[in-house]
């Protein structure tokens, strides 16, 4: 592993993931009152409101990031890696769907929830994710599939997967801003208060995590000076 | 160009860019009242408030996206492409810096403006962009530079450039959500009203634009079945 640039990247990715998970847990557990949607909210509504960021950040974003990285560190056969990747992405997808469902549980219903950019981005994101999961299942898992189809589908799967992951992070950032602006305006929590610091820190940690995960996903496995390993990101460039 | 997948992508990128530019202009010109920060705002403050989204979206994001694509379509020598890329990114950077500066012109001053995730993400983004521009200038432009340094720096320049571009888009999305949540809460504009539709449409168009620009940037130039052209995104994967 001495020549591999991946080992430190994988360590940093896990540190960033723990930071993100810690911050979202602190937000949910310490600043509970921000998650009470209305003054007459039932305990059920409160629990669903807290579950939404937890499921989306830990279950959807962190877990799908780990599933992306499975191909970069898990030893064993290709089928083993694919099985673990598919299984983890399945759990992430389920978390995402359940996380969206928690928003339909309030008094507003389904349609009334789709008014904001955050909700639309989130819906597109989960639909893309479900499409990717299905395509991954069909293309990589299905035994009758021919090799040529897999060769053509793989770069699209990788690109669309990383795009969906980035979109999920951007959607989370908009959700943080929407929530924070709302409680700063409505409930008068201070702009430089401890909750603002935790939420802003969570947003920055998410941006950091996504950068490391994507870098680890697209990095070549070794740093040997084979130009063709690093060149194709800009395949036309000449040195 | 028959075998190139880039031609339609470049057309789509321009359509998305025009859509984004049109929507941000409609927002700034038709829904002016949303940009009046306080009831006693001066005309100056109003102009700076309108200038911020225009400079950030058109001057910073759209222009830097075009500068990324210069390498994919501009004919001529490599030095020509580099000059145009560097020049366009320089204008984009200036727009970004001026766009941030407009926020310091209000009554709040510099420090008071840095309270939100949007402001922190934006600051990190412009700093990364400035670093990239300087590194690009030094590595690609400086005549005394050795070839080996450029070979090592290029993949990092490409990755960090696309990451910074994505971060700029994510920052813009948070800005849209922050603004929209604020005016929906404070000024009681309807959640399903025409301004909400324009701003949400702008956010979705930005997400679309960034996806197409990044896809065009990382796509191979031709669709000939050379596996090594598409393989290296996941360099370890076997078919």
Short mmCIF file of N, CA and C in Angstrom, two decimals, chain A residues 6-70:
data_model
loop_
_atom_site.label_atom_id
_atom_site.label_comp_id
_atom_site.label_asym_id
_atom_site.label_seq_id
_atom_site.Cartn_x
_atom_site.Cartn_y
_atom_site.Cartn_z
N UNK A 6 -4.56 6.04 -1.86
CA UNK A 6 -5.92 5.85 -1.37
C UNK A 6 -6.01 5.68 0.14
N UNK A 7 -4.97 5.05 0.74
CA UNK A 7 -5.05 4.75 2.17
C UNK A 7 -5.32 6.00 3.02
N UNK A 8 -4.52 7.09 2.89
CA UNK A 8 -4.84 8.28 3.69
C UNK A 8 -6.19 8.89 3.34
N UNK A 9 -6.57 8.84 2.04
CA UNK A 9 -7.88 9.39 1.64
C UNK A 9 -9.02 8.65 2.35
N UNK A 10 -8.89 7.32 2.43
CA UNK A 10 -9.94 6.53 3.08
C UNK A 10 -10.02 6.86 4.57
N UNK A 11 -8.85 7.08 5.19
CA UNK A 11 -8.84 7.47 6.61
C UNK A 11 -9.53 8.83 6.78
N UNK A 12 -9.17 9.80 5.92
CA UNK A 12 -9.78 11.13 6.01
C UNK A 12 -11.30 11.06 5.78
N UNK A 13 -11.70 10.19 4.84
CA UNK A 13 -13.14 10.06 4.55
C UNK A 13 -13.89 9.59 5.79
N UNK A 14 -13.28 8.64 6.52
CA UNK A 14 -13.95 8.13 7.74
C UNK A 14 -13.96 9.18 8.83
N UNK A 15 -12.87 9.95 8.96
CA UNK A 15 -12.84 11.02 9.98
C UNK A 15 -13.94 12.04 9.67
N UNK A 16 -14.04 12.44 8.37
CA UNK A 16 -15.07 13.41 7.99
C UNK A 16 -16.47 12.83 8.23
N UNK A 17 -16.65 11.53 7.95
CA UNK A 17 -17.96 10.90 8.15
C UNK A 17 -18.33 10.89 9.63
N UNK A 18 -17.35 10.59 10.51
CA UNK A 18 -17.62 10.61 11.95
C UNK A 18 -17.96 12.02 12.42
N UNK A 19 -17.25 13.02 11.86
CA UNK A 19 -17.53 14.41 12.21
C UNK A 19 -18.96 14.79 11.81
N UNK A 20 -19.34 14.42 10.59
CA UNK A 20 -20.69 14.72 10.11
C UNK A 20 -21.73 14.03 10.98
N UNK A 21 -21.51 12.72 11.24
CA UNK A 21 -22.47 11.97 12.06
C UNK A 21 -22.58 12.56 13.46
N UNK A 22 -21.44 12.94 14.03
CA UNK A 22 -21.44 13.53 15.37
C UNK A 22 -22.22 14.84 15.41
N UNK A 23 -21.98 15.69 14.41
CA UNK A 23 -22.64 17.00 14.41
C UNK A 23 -24.15 16.88 14.21
N UNK A 24 -24.57 15.95 13.33
CA UNK A 24 -26.02 15.83 13.11
C UNK A 24 -26.68 15.22 14.35
N UNK A 25 -25.97 14.32 15.05
CA UNK A 25 -26.52 13.76 16.29
C UNK A 25 -26.61 14.82 17.39
N UNK A 26 -25.54 15.64 17.50
CA UNK A 26 -25.57 16.73 18.50
C UNK A 26 -26.75 17.67 18.21
N UNK A 27 -26.92 18.00 16.91
CA UNK A 27 -28.02 18.90 16.54
C UNK A 27 -29.37 18.30 16.98
N UNK A 28 -29.55 17.00 16.64
CA UNK A 28 -30.84 16.35 16.92
C UNK A 28 -31.08 16.16 18.42
N UNK A 29 -30.00 15.88 19.16
CA UNK A 29 -30.19 15.53 20.58
C UNK A 29 -30.15 16.75 21.50
N UNK A 30 -29.30 17.73 21.16
CA UNK A 30 -29.12 18.87 22.07
C UNK A 30 -30.11 20.00 21.77
N UNK A 31 -30.41 20.20 20.48
CA UNK A 31 -31.28 21.33 20.11
C UNK A 31 -32.66 20.84 19.69
N UNK A 32 -33.22 20.01 20.56
CA UNK A 32 -34.50 19.36 20.23
C UNK A 32 -35.60 20.34 19.86
N UNK A 33 -35.64 21.47 20.56
CA UNK A 33 -36.79 22.37 20.38
C UNK A 33 -36.91 22.88 18.95
N UNK A 34 -35.80 22.92 18.23
CA UNK A 34 -35.86 23.39 16.84
C UNK A 34 -36.65 22.43 15.96
N UNK A 35 -36.84 21.20 16.43
CA UNK A 35 -37.52 20.21 15.59
C UNK A 35 -39.00 20.07 15.92
N UNK A 36 -39.50 20.95 16.79
CA UNK A 36 -40.93 20.92 17.05
C UNK A 36 -41.59 21.82 16.02
N UNK A 37 -42.30 21.22 15.05
CA UNK A 37 -42.78 21.99 13.90
C UNK A 37 -43.79 23.08 14.28
N UNK A 38 -44.73 22.77 15.15
CA UNK A 38 -45.76 23.75 15.53
C UNK A 38 -45.89 23.72 17.06
N UNK A 39 -46.54 24.73 17.58
CA UNK A 39 -46.68 24.79 19.04
C UNK A 39 -47.56 23.66 19.57
N UNK A 40 -48.45 23.14 18.71
CA UNK A 40 -49.32 22.05 19.17
C UNK A 40 -48.90 20.70 18.59
N UNK A 41 -47.61 20.55 18.32
CA UNK A 41 -47.13 19.30 17.72
C UNK A 41 -47.29 18.12 18.68
N UNK A 42 -47.61 16.98 18.11
CA UNK A 42 -47.67 15.76 18.91
C UNK A 42 -46.25 15.19 19.03
N UNK A 43 -46.02 14.31 20.01
CA UNK A 43 -44.70 13.67 20.14
C UNK A 43 -44.28 12.93 18.87
N UNK A 44 -45.28 12.33 18.19
CA UNK A 44 -45.03 11.65 16.92
C UNK A 44 -44.39 12.57 15.90
N UNK A 45 -45.00 13.75 15.74
CA UNK A 45 -44.50 14.71 14.76
C UNK A 45 -43.08 15.14 15.09
N UNK A 46 -42.81 15.28 16.38
CA UNK A 46 -41.47 15.67 16.83
C UNK A 46 -40.45 14.60 16.45
N UNK A 47 -40.81 13.34 16.71
CA UNK A 47 -39.88 12.24 16.40
C UNK A 47 -39.61 12.18 14.90
N UNK A 48 -40.65 12.32 14.09
CA UNK A 48 -40.45 12.28 12.64
C UNK A 48 -39.59 13.46 12.17
N UNK A 49 -39.78 14.64 12.80
CA UNK A 49 -38.99 15.81 12.41
C UNK A 49 -37.52 15.60 12.73
N UNK A 50 -37.21 14.93 13.86
CA UNK A 50 -35.81 14.65 14.21
C UNK A 50 -35.24 13.56 13.32
N UNK A 51 -36.10 12.57 12.99
CA UNK A 51 -35.63 11.45 12.16
C UNK A 51 -35.20 11.90 10.77
N UNK A 52 -35.83 12.95 10.23
CA UNK A 52 -35.53 13.36 8.85
C UNK A 52 -34.05 13.67 8.62
N UNK A 53 -33.44 14.61 9.39
CA UNK A 53 -32.01 14.85 9.14
C UNK A 53 -31.12 13.65 9.47
N UNK A 54 -31.50 12.88 10.51
CA UNK A 54 -30.68 11.71 10.87
C UNK A 54 -30.66 10.68 9.74
N UNK A 55 -31.84 10.37 9.21
CA UNK A 55 -31.92 9.37 8.14
C UNK A 55 -31.23 9.86 6.87
N UNK A 56 -31.45 11.14 6.55
CA UNK A 56 -30.89 11.67 5.31
C UNK A 56 -29.37 11.79 5.37
N UNK A 57 -28.85 12.26 6.50
CA UNK A 57 -27.41 12.50 6.59
C UNK A 57 -26.65 11.19 6.89
N UNK A 58 -27.10 10.45 7.90
CA UNK A 58 -26.36 9.23 8.26
C UNK A 58 -26.75 8.06 7.37
N UNK A 59 -28.06 7.84 7.19
CA UNK A 59 -28.52 6.67 6.44
C UNK A 59 -28.34 6.82 4.94
N UNK A 60 -28.58 8.02 4.43
CA UNK A 60 -28.54 8.20 2.97
C UNK A 60 -27.14 8.64 2.52
N UNK A 61 -26.64 9.77 3.03
CA UNK A 61 -25.39 10.33 2.50
C UNK A 61 -24.15 9.57 2.98
N UNK A 62 -24.01 9.41 4.30
CA UNK A 62 -22.79 8.74 4.80
C UNK A 62 -22.72 7.29 4.31
N UNK A 63 -23.85 6.58 4.40
CA UNK A 63 -23.84 5.17 4.00
C UNK A 63 -23.59 5.02 2.50
N UNK A 64 -24.20 5.87 1.67
CA UNK A 64 -23.97 5.72 0.23
C UNK A 64 -22.54 6.11 -0.12
N UNK A 65 -21.94 7.04 0.63
CA UNK A 65 -20.54 7.37 0.43
C UNK A 65 -19.65 6.16 0.73
N UNK A 66 -19.96 5.47 1.83
CA UNK A 66 -19.21 4.26 2.18
C UNK A 66 -19.39 3.19 1.11
N UNK A 67 -20.60 3.09 0.58
CA UNK A 67 -20.87 2.08 -0.47
C UNK A 67 -20.07 2.39 -1.74
N UNK A 68 -19.90 3.71 -2.04
CA UNK A 68 -19.07 4.10 -3.19
C UNK A 68 -17.64 3.62 -2.96
N UNK A 69 -17.17 3.77 -1.71
CA UNK A 69 -15.77 3.46 -1.40
C UNK A 69 -15.48 1.96 -1.28
N UNK A 70 -16.53 1.15 -1.19
CA UNK A 70 -16.34 -0.31 -1.06
C UNK A 70 -15.40 -0.83 -2.15
#
